[in-house]
Coordinates of C-alpha atoms in Angstrom, one line a residue:
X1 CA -52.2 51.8 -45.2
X2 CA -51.2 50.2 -41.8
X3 CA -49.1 47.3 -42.7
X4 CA -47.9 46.5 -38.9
X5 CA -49.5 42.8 -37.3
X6 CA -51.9 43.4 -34.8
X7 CA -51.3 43.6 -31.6
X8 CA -51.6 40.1 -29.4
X9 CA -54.6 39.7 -27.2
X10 CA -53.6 40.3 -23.5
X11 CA -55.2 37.2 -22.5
X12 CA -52.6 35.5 -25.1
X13 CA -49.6 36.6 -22.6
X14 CA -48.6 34.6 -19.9
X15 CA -45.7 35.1 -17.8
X16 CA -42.9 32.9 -17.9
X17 CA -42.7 32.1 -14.3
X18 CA -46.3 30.7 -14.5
X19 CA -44.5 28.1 -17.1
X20 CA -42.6 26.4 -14.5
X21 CA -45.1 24.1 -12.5
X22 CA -43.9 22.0 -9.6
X23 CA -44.2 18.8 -11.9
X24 CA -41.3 20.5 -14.0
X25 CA -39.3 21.5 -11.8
X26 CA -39.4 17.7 -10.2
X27 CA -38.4 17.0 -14.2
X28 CA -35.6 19.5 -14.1
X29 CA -34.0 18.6 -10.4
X30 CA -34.1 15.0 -12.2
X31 CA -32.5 15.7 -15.2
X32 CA -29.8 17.7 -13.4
X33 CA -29.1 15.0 -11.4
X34 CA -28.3 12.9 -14.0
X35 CA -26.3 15.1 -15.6
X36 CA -24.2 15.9 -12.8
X37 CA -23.7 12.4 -11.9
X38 CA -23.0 11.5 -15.8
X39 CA -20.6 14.2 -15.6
X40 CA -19.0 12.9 -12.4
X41 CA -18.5 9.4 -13.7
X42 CA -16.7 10.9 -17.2
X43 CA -14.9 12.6 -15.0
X44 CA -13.4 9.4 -12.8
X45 CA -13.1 8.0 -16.3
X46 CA -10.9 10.3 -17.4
X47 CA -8.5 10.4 -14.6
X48 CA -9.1 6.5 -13.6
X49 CA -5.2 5.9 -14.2
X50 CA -4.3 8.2 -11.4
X51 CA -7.1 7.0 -8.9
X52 CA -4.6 5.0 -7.2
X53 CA -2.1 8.1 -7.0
X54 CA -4.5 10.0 -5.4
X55 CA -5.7 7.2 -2.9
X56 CA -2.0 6.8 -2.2
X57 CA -1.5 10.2 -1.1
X58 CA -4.9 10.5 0.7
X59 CA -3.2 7.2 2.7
X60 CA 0.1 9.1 3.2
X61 CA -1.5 12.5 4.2
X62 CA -4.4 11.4 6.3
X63 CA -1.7 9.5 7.9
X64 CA 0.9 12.2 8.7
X65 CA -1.9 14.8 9.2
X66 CA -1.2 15.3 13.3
X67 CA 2.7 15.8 12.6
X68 CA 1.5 18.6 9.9
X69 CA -1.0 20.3 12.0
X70 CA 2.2 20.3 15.1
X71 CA 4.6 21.9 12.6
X72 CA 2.3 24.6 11.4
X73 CA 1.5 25.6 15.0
X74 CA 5.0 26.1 15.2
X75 CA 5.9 29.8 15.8
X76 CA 9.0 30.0 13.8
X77 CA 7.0 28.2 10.2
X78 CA 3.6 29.7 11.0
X79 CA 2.4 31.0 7.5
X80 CA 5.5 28.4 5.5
X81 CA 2.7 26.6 3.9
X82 CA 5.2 25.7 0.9
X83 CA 8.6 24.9 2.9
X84 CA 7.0 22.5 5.2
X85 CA 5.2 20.6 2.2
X86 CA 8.5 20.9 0.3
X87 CA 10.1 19.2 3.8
X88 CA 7.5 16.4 4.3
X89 CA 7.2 15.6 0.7
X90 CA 11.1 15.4 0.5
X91 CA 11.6 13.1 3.8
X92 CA 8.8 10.7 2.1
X93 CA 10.7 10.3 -0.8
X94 CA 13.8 9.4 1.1
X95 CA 12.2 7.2 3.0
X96 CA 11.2 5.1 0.0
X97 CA 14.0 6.1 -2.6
X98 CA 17.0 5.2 0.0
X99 CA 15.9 1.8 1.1
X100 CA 15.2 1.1 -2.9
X101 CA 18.7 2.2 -3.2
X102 CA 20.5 0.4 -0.7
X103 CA 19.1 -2.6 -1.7
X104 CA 19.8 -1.9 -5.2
X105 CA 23.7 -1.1 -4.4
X106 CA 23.8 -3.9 -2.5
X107 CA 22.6 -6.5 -5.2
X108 CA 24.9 -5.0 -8.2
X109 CA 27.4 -5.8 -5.4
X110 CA 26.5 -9.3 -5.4
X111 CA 25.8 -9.4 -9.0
X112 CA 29.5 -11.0 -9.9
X113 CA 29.4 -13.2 -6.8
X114 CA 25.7 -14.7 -8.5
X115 CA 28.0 -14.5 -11.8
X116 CA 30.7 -16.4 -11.2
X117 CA 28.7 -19.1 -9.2
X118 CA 26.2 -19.3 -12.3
X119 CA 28.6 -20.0 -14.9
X120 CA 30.0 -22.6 -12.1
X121 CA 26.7 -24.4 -11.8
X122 CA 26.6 -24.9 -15.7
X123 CA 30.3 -26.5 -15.6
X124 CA 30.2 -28.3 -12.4
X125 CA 26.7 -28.5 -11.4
X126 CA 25.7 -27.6 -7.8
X127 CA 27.5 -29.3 -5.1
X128 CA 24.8 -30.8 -2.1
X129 CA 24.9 -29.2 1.2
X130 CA 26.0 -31.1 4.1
X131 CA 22.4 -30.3 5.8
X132 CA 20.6 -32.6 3.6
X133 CA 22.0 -35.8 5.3
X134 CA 21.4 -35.0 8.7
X135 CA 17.9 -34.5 7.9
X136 CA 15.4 -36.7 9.9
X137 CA 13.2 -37.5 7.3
X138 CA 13.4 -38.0 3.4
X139 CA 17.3 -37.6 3.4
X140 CA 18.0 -40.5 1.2
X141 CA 15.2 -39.3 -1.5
X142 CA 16.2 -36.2 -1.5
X143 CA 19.7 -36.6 -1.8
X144 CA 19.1 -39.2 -5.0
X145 CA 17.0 -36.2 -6.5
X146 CA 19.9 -34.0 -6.7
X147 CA 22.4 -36.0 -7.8
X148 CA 20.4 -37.0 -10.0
X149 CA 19.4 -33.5 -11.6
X150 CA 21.2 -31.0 -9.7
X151 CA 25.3 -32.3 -9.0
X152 CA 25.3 -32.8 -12.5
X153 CA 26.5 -29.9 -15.3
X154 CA 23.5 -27.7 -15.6
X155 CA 24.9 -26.5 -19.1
X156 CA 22.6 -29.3 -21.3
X157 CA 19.4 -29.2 -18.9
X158 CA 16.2 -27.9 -19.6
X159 CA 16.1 -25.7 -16.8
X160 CA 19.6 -24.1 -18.2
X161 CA 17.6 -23.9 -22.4
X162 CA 14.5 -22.3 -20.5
X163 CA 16.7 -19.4 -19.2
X164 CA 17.5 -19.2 -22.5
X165 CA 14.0 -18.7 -23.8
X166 CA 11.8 -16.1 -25.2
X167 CA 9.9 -16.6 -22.2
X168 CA 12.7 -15.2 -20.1
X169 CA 12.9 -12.2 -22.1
X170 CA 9.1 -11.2 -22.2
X171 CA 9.6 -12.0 -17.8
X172 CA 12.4 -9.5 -18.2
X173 CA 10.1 -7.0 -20.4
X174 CA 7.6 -6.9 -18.5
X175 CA 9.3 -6.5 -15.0
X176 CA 10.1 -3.3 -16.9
X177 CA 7.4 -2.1 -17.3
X178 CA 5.8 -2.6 -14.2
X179 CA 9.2 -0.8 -12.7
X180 CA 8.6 2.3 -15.2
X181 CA 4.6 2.3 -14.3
X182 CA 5.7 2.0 -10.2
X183 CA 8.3 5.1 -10.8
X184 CA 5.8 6.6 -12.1
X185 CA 2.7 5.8 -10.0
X186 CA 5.0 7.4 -7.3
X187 CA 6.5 10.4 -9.1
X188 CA 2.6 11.4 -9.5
X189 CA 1.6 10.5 -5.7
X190 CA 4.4 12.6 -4.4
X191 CA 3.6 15.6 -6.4
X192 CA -0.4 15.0 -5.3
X193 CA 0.7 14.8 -1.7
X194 CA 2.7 18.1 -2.0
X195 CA -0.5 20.1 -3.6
X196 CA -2.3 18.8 0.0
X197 CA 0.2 19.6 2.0
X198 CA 0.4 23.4 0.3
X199 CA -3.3 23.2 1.0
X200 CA -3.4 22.6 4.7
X201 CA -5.8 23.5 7.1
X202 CA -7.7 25.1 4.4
X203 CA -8.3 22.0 2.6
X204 CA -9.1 19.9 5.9
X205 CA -11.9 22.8 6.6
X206 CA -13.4 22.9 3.0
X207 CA -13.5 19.1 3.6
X208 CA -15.3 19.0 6.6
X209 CA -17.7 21.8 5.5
X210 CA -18.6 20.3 2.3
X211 CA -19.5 16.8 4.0
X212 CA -21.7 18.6 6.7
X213 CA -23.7 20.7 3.8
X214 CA -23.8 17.4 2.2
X215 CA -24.3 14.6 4.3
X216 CA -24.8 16.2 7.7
X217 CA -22.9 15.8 11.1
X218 CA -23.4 12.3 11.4
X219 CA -21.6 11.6 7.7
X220 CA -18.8 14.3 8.5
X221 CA -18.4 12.3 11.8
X222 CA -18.4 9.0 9.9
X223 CA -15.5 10.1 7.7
X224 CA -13.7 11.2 10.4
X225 CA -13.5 8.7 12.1
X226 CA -12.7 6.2 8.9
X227 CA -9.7 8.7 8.4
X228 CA -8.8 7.9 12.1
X229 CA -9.2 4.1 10.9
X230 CA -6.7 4.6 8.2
X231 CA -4.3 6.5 10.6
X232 CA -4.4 3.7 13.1
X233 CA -3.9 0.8 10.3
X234 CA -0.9 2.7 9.0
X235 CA 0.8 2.7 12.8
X236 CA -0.1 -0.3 13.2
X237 CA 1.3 -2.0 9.9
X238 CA 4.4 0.4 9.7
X239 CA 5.0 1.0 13.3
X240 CA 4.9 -2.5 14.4
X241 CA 6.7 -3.2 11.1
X242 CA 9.9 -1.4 11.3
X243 CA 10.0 -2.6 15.2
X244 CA 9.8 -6.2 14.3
X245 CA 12.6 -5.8 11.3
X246 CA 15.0 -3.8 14.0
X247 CA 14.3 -6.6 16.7
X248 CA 15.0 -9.6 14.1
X249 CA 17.5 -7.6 12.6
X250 CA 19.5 -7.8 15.9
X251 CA 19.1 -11.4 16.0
X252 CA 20.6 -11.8 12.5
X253 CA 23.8 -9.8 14.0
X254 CA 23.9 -12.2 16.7
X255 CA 23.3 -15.1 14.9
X256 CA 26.0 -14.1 12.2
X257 CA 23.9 -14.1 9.3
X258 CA 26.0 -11.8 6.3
X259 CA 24.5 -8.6 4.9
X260 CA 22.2 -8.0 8.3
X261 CA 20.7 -4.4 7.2
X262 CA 19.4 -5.7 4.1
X263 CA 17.8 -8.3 5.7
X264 CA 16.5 -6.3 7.9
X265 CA 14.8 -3.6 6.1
X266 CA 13.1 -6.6 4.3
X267 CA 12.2 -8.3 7.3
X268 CA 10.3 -4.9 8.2
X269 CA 8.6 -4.3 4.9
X270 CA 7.3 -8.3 5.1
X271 CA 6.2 -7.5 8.8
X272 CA 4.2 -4.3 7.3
X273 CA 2.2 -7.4 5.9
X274 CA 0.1 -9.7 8.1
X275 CA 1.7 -13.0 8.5
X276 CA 4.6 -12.2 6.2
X277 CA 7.8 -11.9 8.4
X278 CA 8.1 -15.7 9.7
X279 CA 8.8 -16.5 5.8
X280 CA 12.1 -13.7 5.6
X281 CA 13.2 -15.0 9.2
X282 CA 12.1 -18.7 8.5
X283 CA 14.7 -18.5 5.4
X284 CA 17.4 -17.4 7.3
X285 CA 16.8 -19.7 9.7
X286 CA 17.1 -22.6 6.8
X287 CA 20.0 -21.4 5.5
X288 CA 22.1 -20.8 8.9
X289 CA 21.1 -24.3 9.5
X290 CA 22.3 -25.4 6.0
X291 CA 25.5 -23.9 7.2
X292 CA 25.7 -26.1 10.2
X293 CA 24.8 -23.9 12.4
X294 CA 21.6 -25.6 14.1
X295 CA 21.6 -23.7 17.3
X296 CA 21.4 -20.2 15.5
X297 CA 18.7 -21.7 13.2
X298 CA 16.8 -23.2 16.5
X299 CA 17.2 -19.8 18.4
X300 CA 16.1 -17.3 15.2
X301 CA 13.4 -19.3 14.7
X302 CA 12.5 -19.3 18.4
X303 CA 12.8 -15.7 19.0
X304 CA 11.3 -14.8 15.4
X305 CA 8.2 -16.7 16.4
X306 CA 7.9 -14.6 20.0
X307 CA 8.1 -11.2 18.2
X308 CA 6.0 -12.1 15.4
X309 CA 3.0 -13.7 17.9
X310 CA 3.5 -10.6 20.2
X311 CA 3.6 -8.1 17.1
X312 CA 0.6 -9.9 15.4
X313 CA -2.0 -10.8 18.1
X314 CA -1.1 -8.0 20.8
X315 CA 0.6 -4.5 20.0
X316 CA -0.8 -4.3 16.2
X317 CA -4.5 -4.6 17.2
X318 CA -3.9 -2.7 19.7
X319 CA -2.8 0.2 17.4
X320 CA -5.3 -0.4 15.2
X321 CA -8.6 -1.1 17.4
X322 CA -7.8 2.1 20.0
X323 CA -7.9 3.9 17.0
X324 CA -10.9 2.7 15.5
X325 CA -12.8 1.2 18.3
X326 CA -13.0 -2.1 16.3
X327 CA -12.5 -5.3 17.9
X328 CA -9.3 -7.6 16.6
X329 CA -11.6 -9.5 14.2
X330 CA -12.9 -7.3 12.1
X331 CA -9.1 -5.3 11.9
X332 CA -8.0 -8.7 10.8
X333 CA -10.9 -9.5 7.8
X334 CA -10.6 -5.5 7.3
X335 CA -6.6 -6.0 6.6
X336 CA -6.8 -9.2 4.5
X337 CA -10.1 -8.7 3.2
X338 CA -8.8 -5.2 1.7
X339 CA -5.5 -6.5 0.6
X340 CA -7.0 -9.7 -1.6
X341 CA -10.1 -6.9 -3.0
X342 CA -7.9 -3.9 -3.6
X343 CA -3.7 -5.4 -3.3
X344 CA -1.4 -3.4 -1.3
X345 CA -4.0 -0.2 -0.6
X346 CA -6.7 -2.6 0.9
X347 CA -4.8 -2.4 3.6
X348 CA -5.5 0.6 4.6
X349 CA -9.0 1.1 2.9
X350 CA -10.3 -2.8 4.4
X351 CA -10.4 -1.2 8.3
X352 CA -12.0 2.3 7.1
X353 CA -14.6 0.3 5.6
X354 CA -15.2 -2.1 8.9
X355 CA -15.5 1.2 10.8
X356 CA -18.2 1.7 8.6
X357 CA -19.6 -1.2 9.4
X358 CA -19.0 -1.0 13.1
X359 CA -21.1 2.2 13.1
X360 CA -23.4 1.2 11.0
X361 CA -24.4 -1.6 13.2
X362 CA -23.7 0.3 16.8
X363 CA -26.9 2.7 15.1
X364 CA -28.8 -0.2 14.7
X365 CA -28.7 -1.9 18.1
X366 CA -29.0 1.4 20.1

């Protein structure tokens, strides 16, 4: 007896092929969409601590990118991938650690100076400056005011308990932590900007190709030339920076202001800001002229203002525009508009986005 099923009628069969109609693979394409951007965002999720690290040294190496692409073409490092990423990676961190460092050295120096003249101010209180009644205006009021709560012993006043306080120690806790996380944050960014430097030219290439297969010429070219926006924002705020702190810090030589390289390397990190050097040359300026010196205060202020209107309103958007092809307005709402949105990396990410912008409206009108 024959115990096996029978056999399926042909017209049962269909091939698998013939299962796939064009309203499922519509279905399919959707689903894998979604999937691949679900995935995408989990990813970014995942890594959203170190989004900034990786911003930083897209900043750093889109930036330096020209003096990379010189050095390989050299004929004595051609093939060196590794030393010169090893070199430029190294020369960054100098350039950040040393300054740190000097101007760390430099305030444990002064630490028993701001000691001794502490404990002074809670014996004796502080003694007024001579400044205060040769001013023009308000002399009398103001001079009441700090007899009244600053010529006095500090030892018993509330400013004196508040320092004191468990407020001061959670200050002190977390200016900490925000040191450790910044260590950190830039521990992270220089090993990220060493992998792209290894990477090199290929990594530029894969770059380009991938935005061509994916958003044609006209995106690759739009990235490009937002990279050239960064480039330009980074001479222009560092450039233009260091310039104006080497030109001021000559005047606080002549003017004979004490610890001159330290006020000038933070005179040219404020420049690096918009509108931010007047207030480091403005306080010198106060405190020569506290010292009774009002022609040095007249003349730093005087000279500070020229360097800071010629920096600000000619060479820096200059720099920037050339390289962007944007005109001075929209480099100034891209600078400030980026710092308030995204803090100190706005900077460089507002005038990529006006470039967008820029183009996206030259399209329009042509």
């Amino acid at each position: 007896m024959n115990s096996r099923p029978p056999a399926a009628h042909p017209e049962t069969k269909r091939p698998t092929h013939s299962l796939l109609t064009p309203e499922r693979v519509k279905k399919q394409k959707a689903a894998s969409l979604v999937l691949y951007i679900g995935l995408v965002l989990l990813a970014l999720w995942v890594v959203r601590d170190f989004i900034p690290v990786v911003a930083w040294a897209g900043v750093l190496a889109i930036a330096l990118w020209p003096l990379l692409r010189k050095v390989e073409d050299n004929r004595w490092l051609t093939g060196r991938t590794t030393l010169i990423a090893v070199v430029l990676t190294l020369a960054i961190a100098l350039l950040v650690v040393l300054p740190v460092g000097l101007g760390i050295a430099q305030a444990l120096r002064e630490a028993r100076d701001l000691t001794d003249w502490f404990k002074t101010a809670q014996e004796n209180g502080i003694a007024m400056p001579d400044f205060i009644h040769r001013l023009p205006v308000g002399s009398q009021q103001l001079a009441a005011w700090w007899q009244a709560y600053l010529a006095q012993p500090l030892r018993d006043s509330a400013a004196m308990k508040g320092l004191h306080s468990t407020t001061v120690v959670t200050l002190g806790r977390h200016f900490g932590a925000r040191a450790v996380h910044a260590v950190t944050v830039f521990a992270f960014m220089l090993v990220t900007l060493f992998v792209i430097f290894q990477a090199g030219p290929r990594l530029s290439g894969a770059l380009v190709k991938g935005l061509r297969r994916g958003v044609g010429d006209d995106g690759a070219e739009l990235v490009q030339r937002m990279a050239a926006a960064v480039r330009g924002t980074v001479s222009g705020l560092v450039v233009v920076g260091l310039g104006e702190g080497a030109l001021l810090g000559v005047a606080y030589f002549v003017t004979g202001l004490p610890h001159v390289a330290l006020l000038a390397l933070i005179t040219a990190i404020a420049a690096m800001l918009p509108f931010c050097a007047p207030v480091t040359f403005g306080l010198a300026a106060l405190w020569l002229f506290s010292q009774g010196s009002v022609a040095g205060a007249v003349g730093l202020a005087v000279f500070g203002s020229i360097v800071v209107f010629a920096a600000e309103h000619f060479v820096r958007p200059v720099l920037i525009g050339n390289s962007t092809r944007l005109p001075f307005l929209l480099v100034l709402f891209g600078i400030l508009g980026g710092a308030e949105t995204f803090g100190l990396l706005g900077l460089f990410i507002g005038p990529a986005l006006m470039t967008v912008l820029m183009v996206l409206w030259t399209d329009l009108v042509e």
